[in-house]
PDB file of C-alpha atoms in Angstrom:
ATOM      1  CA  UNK A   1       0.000   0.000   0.000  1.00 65.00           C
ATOM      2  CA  UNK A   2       2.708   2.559   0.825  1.00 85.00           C
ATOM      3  CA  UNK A   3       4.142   2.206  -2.490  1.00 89.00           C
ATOM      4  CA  UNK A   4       0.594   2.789  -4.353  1.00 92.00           C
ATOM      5  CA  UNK A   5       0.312   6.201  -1.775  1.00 94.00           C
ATOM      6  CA  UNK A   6       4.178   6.852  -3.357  1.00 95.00           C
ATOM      7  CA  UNK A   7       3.045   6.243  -6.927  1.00 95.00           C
ATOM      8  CA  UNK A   8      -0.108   8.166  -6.240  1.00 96.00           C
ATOM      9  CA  UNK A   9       1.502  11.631  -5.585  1.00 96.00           C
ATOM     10  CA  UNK A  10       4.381  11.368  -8.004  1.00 96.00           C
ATOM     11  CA  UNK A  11       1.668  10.867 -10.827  1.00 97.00           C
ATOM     12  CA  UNK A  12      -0.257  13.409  -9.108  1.00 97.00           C
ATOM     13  CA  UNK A  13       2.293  16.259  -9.320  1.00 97.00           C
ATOM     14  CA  UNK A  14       2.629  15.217 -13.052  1.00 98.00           C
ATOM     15  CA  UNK A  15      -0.632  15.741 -13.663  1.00 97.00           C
ATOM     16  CA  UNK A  16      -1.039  18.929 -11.420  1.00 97.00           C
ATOM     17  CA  UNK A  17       2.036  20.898 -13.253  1.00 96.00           C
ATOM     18  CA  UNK A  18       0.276  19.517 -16.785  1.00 96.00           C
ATOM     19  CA  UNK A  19      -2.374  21.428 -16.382  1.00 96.00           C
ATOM     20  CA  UNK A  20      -2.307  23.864 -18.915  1.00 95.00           C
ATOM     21  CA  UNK A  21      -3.395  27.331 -17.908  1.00 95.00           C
ATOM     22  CA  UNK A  22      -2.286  29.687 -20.432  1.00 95.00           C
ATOM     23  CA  UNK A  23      -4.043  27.114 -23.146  1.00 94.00           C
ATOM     24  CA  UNK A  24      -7.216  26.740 -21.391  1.00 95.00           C
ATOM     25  CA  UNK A  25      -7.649  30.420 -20.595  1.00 95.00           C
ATOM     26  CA  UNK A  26      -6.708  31.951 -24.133  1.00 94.00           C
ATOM     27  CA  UNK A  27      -8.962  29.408 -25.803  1.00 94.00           C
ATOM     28  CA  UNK A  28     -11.861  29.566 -23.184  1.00 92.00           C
ATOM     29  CA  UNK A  29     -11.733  33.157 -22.852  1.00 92.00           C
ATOM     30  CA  UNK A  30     -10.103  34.712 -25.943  1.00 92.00           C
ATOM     31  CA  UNK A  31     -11.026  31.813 -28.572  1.00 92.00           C
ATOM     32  CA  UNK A  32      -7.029  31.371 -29.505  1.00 91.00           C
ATOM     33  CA  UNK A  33      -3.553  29.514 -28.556  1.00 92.00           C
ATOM     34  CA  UNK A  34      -1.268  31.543 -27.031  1.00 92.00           C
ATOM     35  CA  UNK A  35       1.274  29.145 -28.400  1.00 92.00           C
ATOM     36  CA  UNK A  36       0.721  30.309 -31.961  1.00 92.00           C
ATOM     37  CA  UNK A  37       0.992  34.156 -31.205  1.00 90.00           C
ATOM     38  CA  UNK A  38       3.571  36.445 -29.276  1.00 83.00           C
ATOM     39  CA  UNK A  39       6.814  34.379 -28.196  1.00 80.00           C
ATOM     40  CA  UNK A  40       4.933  30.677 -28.902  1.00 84.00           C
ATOM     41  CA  UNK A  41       4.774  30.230 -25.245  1.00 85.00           C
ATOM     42  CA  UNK A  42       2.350  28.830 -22.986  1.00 89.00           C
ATOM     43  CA  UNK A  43       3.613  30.476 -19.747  1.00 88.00           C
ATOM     44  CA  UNK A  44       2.547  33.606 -17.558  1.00 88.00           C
ATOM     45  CA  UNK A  45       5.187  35.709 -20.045  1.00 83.00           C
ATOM     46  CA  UNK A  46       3.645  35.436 -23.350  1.00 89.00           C
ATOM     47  CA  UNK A  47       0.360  35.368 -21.411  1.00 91.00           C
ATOM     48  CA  UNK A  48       0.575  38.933 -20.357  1.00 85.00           C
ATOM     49  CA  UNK A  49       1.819  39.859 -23.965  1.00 84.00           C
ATOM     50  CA  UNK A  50      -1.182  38.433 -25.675  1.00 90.00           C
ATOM     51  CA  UNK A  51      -3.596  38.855 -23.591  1.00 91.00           C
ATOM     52  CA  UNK A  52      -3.238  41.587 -21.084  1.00 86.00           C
ATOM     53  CA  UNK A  53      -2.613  42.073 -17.666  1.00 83.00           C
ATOM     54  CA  UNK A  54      -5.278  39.789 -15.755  1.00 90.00           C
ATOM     55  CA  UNK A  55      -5.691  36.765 -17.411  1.00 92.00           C
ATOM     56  CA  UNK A  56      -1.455  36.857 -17.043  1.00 89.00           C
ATOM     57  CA  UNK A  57      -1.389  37.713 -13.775  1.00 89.00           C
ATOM     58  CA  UNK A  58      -3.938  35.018 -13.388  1.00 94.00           C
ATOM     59  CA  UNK A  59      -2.276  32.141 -15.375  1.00 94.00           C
ATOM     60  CA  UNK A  60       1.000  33.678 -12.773  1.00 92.00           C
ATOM     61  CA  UNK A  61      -1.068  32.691 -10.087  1.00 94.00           C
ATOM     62  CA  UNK A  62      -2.201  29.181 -10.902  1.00 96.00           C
ATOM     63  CA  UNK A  63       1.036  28.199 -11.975  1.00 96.00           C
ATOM     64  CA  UNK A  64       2.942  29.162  -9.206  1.00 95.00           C
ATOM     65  CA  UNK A  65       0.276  27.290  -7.320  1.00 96.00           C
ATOM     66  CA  UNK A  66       0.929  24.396  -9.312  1.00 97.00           C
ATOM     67  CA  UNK A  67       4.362  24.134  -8.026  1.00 95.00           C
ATOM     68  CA  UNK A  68       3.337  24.976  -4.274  1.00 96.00           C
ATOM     69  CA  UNK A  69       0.554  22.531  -3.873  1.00 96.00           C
ATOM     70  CA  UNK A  70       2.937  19.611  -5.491  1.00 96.00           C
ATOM     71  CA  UNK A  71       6.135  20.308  -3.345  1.00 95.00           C
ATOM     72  CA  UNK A  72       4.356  21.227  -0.041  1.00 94.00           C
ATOM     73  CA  UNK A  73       0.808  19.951   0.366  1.00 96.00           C
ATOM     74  CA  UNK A  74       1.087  15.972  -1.773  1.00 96.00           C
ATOM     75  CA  UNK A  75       4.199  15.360   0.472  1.00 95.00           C
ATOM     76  CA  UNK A  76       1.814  16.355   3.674  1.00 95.00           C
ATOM     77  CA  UNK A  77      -0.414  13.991   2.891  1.00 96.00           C
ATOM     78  CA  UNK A  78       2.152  10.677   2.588  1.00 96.00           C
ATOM     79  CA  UNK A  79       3.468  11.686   5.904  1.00 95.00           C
ATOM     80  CA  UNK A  80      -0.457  11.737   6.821  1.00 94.00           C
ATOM     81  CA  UNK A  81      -0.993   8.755   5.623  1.00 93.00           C
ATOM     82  CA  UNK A  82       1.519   7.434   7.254  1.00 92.00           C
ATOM     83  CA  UNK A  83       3.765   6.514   3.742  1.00 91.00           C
ATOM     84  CA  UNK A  84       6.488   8.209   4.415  1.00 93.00           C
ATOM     85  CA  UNK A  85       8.591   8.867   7.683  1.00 92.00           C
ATOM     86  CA  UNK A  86       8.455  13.013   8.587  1.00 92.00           C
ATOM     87  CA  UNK A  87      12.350  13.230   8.633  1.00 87.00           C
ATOM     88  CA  UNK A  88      11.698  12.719   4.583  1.00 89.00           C
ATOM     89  CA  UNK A  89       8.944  14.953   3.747  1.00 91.00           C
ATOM     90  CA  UNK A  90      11.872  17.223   2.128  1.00 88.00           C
ATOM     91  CA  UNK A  91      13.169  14.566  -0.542  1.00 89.00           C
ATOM     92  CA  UNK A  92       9.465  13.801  -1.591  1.00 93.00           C
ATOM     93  CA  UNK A  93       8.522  18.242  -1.520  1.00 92.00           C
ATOM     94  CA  UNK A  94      11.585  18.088  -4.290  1.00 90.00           C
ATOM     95  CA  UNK A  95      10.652  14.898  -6.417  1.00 93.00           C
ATOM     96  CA  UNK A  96       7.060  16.004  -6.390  1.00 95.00           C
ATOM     97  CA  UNK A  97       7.559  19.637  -6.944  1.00 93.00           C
ATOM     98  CA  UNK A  98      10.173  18.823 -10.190  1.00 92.00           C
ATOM     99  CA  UNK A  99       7.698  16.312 -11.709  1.00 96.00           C
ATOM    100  CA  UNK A 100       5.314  19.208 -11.446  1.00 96.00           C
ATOM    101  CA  UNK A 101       7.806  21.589 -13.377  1.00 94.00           C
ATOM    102  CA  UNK A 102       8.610  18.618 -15.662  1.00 94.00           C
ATOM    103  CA  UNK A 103       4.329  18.120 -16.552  1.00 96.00           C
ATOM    104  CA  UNK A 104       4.896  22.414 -17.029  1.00 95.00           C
ATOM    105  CA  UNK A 105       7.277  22.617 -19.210  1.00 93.00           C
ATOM    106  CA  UNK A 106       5.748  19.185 -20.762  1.00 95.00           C
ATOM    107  CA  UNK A 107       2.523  18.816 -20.399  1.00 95.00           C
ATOM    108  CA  UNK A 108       0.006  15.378 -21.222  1.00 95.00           C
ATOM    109  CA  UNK A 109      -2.717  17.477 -21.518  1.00 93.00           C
ATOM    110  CA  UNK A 110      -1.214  20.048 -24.154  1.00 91.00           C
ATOM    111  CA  UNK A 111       0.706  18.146 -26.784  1.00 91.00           C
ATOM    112  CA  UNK A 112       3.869  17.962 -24.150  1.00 92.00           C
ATOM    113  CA  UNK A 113       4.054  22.061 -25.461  1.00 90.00           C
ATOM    114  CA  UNK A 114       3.727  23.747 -21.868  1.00 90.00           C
ATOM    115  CA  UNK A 115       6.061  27.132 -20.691  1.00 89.00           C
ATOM    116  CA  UNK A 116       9.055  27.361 -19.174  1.00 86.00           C
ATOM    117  CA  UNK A 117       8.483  26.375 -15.414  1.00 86.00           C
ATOM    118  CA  UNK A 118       9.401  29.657 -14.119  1.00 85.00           C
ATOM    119  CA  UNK A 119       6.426  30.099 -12.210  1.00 91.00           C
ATOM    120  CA  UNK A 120       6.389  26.623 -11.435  1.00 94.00           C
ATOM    121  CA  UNK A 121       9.752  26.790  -9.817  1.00 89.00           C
ATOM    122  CA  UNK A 122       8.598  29.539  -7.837  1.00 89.00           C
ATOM    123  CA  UNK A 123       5.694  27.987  -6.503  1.00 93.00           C
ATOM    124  CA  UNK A 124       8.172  24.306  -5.580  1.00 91.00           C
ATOM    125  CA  UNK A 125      10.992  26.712  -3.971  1.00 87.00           C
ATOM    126  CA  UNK A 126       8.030  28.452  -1.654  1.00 90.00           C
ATOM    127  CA  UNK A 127       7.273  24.997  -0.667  1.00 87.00           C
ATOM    128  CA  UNK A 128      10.959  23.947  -0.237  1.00 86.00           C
ATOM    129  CA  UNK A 129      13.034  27.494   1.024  1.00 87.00           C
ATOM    130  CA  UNK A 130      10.435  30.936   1.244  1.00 87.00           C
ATOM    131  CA  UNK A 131      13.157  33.303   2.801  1.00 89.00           C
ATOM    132  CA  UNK A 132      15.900  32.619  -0.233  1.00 91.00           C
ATOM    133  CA  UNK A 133      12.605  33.014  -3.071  1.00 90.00           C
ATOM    134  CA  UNK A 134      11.640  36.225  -1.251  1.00 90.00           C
ATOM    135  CA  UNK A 135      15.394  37.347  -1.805  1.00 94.00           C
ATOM    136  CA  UNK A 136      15.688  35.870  -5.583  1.00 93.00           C
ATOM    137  CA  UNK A 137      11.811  37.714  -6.090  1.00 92.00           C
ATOM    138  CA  UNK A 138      13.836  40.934  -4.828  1.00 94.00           C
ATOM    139  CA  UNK A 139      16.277  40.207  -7.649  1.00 95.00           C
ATOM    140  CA  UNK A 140      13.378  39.172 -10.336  1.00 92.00           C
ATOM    141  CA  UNK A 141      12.024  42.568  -9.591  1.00 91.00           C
ATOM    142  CA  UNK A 142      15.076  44.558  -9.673  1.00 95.00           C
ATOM    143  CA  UNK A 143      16.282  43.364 -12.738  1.00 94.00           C
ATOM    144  CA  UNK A 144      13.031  43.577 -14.441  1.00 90.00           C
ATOM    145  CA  UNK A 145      13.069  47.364 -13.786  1.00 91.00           C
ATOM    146  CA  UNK A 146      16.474  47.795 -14.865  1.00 93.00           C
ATOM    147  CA  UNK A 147      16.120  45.757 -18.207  1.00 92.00           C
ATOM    148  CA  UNK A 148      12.536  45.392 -18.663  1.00 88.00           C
ATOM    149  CA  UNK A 149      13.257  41.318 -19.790  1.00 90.00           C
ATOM    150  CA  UNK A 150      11.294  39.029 -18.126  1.00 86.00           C
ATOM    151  CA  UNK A 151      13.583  36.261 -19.042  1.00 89.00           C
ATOM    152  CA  UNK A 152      16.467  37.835 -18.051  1.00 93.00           C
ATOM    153  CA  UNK A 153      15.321  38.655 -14.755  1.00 92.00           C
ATOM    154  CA  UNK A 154      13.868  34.973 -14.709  1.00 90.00           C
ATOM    155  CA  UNK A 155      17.174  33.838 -15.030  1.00 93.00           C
ATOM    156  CA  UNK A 156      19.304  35.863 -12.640  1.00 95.00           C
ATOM    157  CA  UNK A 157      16.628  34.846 -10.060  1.00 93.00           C
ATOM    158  CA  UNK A 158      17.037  30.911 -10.258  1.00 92.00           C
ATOM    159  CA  UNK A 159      20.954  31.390 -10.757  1.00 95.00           C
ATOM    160  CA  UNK A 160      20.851  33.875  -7.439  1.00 95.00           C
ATOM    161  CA  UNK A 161      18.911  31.150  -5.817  1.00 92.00           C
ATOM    162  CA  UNK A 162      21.520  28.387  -6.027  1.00 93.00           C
ATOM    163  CA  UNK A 163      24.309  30.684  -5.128  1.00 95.00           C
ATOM    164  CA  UNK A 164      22.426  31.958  -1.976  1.00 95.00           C
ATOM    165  CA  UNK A 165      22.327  28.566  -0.817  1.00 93.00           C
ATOM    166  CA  UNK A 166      25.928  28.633  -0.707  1.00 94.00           C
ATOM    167  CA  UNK A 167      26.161  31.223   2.028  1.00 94.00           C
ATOM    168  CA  UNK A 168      25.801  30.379   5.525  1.00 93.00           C
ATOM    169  CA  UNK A 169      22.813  32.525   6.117  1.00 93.00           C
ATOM    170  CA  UNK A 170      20.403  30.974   3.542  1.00 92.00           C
ATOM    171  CA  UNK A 171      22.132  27.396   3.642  1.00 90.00           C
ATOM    172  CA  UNK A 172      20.102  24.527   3.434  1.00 87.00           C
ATOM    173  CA  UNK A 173      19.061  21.325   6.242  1.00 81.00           C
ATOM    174  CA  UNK A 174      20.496  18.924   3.773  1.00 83.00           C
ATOM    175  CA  UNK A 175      23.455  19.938   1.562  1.00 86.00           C
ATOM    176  CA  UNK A 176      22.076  18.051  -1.548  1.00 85.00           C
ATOM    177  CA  UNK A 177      19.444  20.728  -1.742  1.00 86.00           C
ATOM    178  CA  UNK A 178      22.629  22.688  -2.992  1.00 90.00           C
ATOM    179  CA  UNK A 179      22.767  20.518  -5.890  1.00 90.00           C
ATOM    180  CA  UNK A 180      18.830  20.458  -6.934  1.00 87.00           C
ATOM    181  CA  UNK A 181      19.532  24.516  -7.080  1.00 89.00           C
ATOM    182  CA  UNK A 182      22.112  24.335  -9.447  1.00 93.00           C
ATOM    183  CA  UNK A 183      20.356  21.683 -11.559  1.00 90.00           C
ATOM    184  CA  UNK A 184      16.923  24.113 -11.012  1.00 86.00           C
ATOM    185  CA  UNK A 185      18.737  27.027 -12.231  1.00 91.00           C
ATOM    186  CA  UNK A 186      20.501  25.236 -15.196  1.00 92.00           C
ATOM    187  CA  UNK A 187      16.952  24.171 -16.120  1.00 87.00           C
ATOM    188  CA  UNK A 188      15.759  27.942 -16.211  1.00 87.00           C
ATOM    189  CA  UNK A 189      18.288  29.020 -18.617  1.00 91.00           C
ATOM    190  CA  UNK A 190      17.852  25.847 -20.650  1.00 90.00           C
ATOM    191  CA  UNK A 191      14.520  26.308 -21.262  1.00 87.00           C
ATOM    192  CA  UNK A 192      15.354  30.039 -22.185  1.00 90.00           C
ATOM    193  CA  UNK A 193      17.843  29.314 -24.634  1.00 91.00           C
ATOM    194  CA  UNK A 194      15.913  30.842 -27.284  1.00 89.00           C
ATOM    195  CA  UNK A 195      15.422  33.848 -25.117  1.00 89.00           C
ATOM    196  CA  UNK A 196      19.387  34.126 -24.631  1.00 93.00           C
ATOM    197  CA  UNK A 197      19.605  33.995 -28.420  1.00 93.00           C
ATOM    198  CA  UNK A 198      17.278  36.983 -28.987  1.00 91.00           C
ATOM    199  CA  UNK A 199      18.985  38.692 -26.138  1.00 92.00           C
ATOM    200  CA  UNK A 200      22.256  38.648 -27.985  1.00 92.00           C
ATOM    201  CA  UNK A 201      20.992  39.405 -31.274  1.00 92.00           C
ATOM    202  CA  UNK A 202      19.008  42.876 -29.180  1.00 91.00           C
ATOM    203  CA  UNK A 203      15.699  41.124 -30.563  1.00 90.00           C
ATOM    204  CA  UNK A 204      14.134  39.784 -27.131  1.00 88.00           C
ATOM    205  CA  UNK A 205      10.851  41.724 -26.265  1.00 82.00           C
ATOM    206  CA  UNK A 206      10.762  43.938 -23.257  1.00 84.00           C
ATOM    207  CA  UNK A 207       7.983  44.252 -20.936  1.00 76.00           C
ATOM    208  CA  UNK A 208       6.184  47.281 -21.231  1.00 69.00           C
ATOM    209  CA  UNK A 209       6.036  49.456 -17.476  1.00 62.00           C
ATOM    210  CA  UNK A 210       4.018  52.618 -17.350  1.00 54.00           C
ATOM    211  CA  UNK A 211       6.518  55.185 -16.991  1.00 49.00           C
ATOM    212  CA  UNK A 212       8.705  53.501 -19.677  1.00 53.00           C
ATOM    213  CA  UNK A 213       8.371  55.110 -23.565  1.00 49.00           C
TER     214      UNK A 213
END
């Protein structure tokens, strides 16, 4: 039985980070595929570029939640349930929270054409470490201001993540969560490689802010 609980919430968080949000609400709402229009995305990003400001800051939301609910609350339940030990909850918050990225960024109910797990990885790290993504959301935000690129930003953010984890003020329980930032941050900035090829030919798109002309 515990291994059906185990099985359970790993194909759970697959399923939970496959659902497609930007997909469902730009055909439900808007009658198109965000994947066919602005960067070819289905992510919070190209969200906000092609539809506007709510239904992105709404697909934000849910995907972020995605991420969340997989790493923090389906690991809560095994201990519950008595299929896991407590002193493990953290290996299972990881595995579930990355197959949730992983359904994201490939997802069963879209084609296996999701986004870029950003939000999703924001959502997993709030479930894992909230004090070093409140820092890395400092840097998302700064960055953003200064440059305007979403992907960018998205990137300095994971990377800052995994190398706050090497000081001794946001250091980990368990050094092996060292490693998952590293590998979490080269994920980011594979899954942007386009971006980083639009960024050095001066072609990436920049996200409009009100004061900016």
């Amino acid at each position: 039985m515990t291994y059906a609980y185990l099985a359970l919430a790993l194909v759970l968080a697959y399923l939970l980070g496959s659902i497609p949000t930007a997909l469902w609400v730009g055909r439900r709402f808007y009658g198109l595929d965000v994947r066919e229009h602005g960067s070819g995305n289905a992510g919070a990003t190209n969200t906000f570029r092609v539809l506007g400001k709510k239904p992105g800051s709404f697909v934000l939301l849910v995907d972020a939640l995605k991420g969340f609910v997989a790493a923090y609350f389906l690991p809560l339940w095994l201990v519950s349930v008595g299929a896991i030990e407590p002193a493990h909850e953290v290996y299972y918050r990881l595995a579930c929270g990355v197959l949730a990225i992983i359904g994201h960024i490939y997802p069963v109910f879209a084609q296996f054409r999701g986004g870029k797990g950003v939000a999703t990885v924001l959502g997993m790290m709030l479930g894992v470490a909230p004090a070093t993504v409140g820092v890395c959301l400092l840097v998302f935000l700064a960055v953003l201001l200064l440059t305007r690129y979403v992907s960018l930003s998205s990137m300095t953010a994971g990377l800052t993540f995994a190398l706050l984890q090497l000081t001794p003020w946001f250091a980990p329980p368990q050094d092996f969560l060292i490693y998952v930032g590293f590998v979490l941050a080269a994920l980011l900035i594979y899954t942007h490689r386009a971006n980083i090829g639009r960024l050095r030919a001066g072609t990436e798109s920049r996200v409009p802010l009100p004061w900016a002309k």
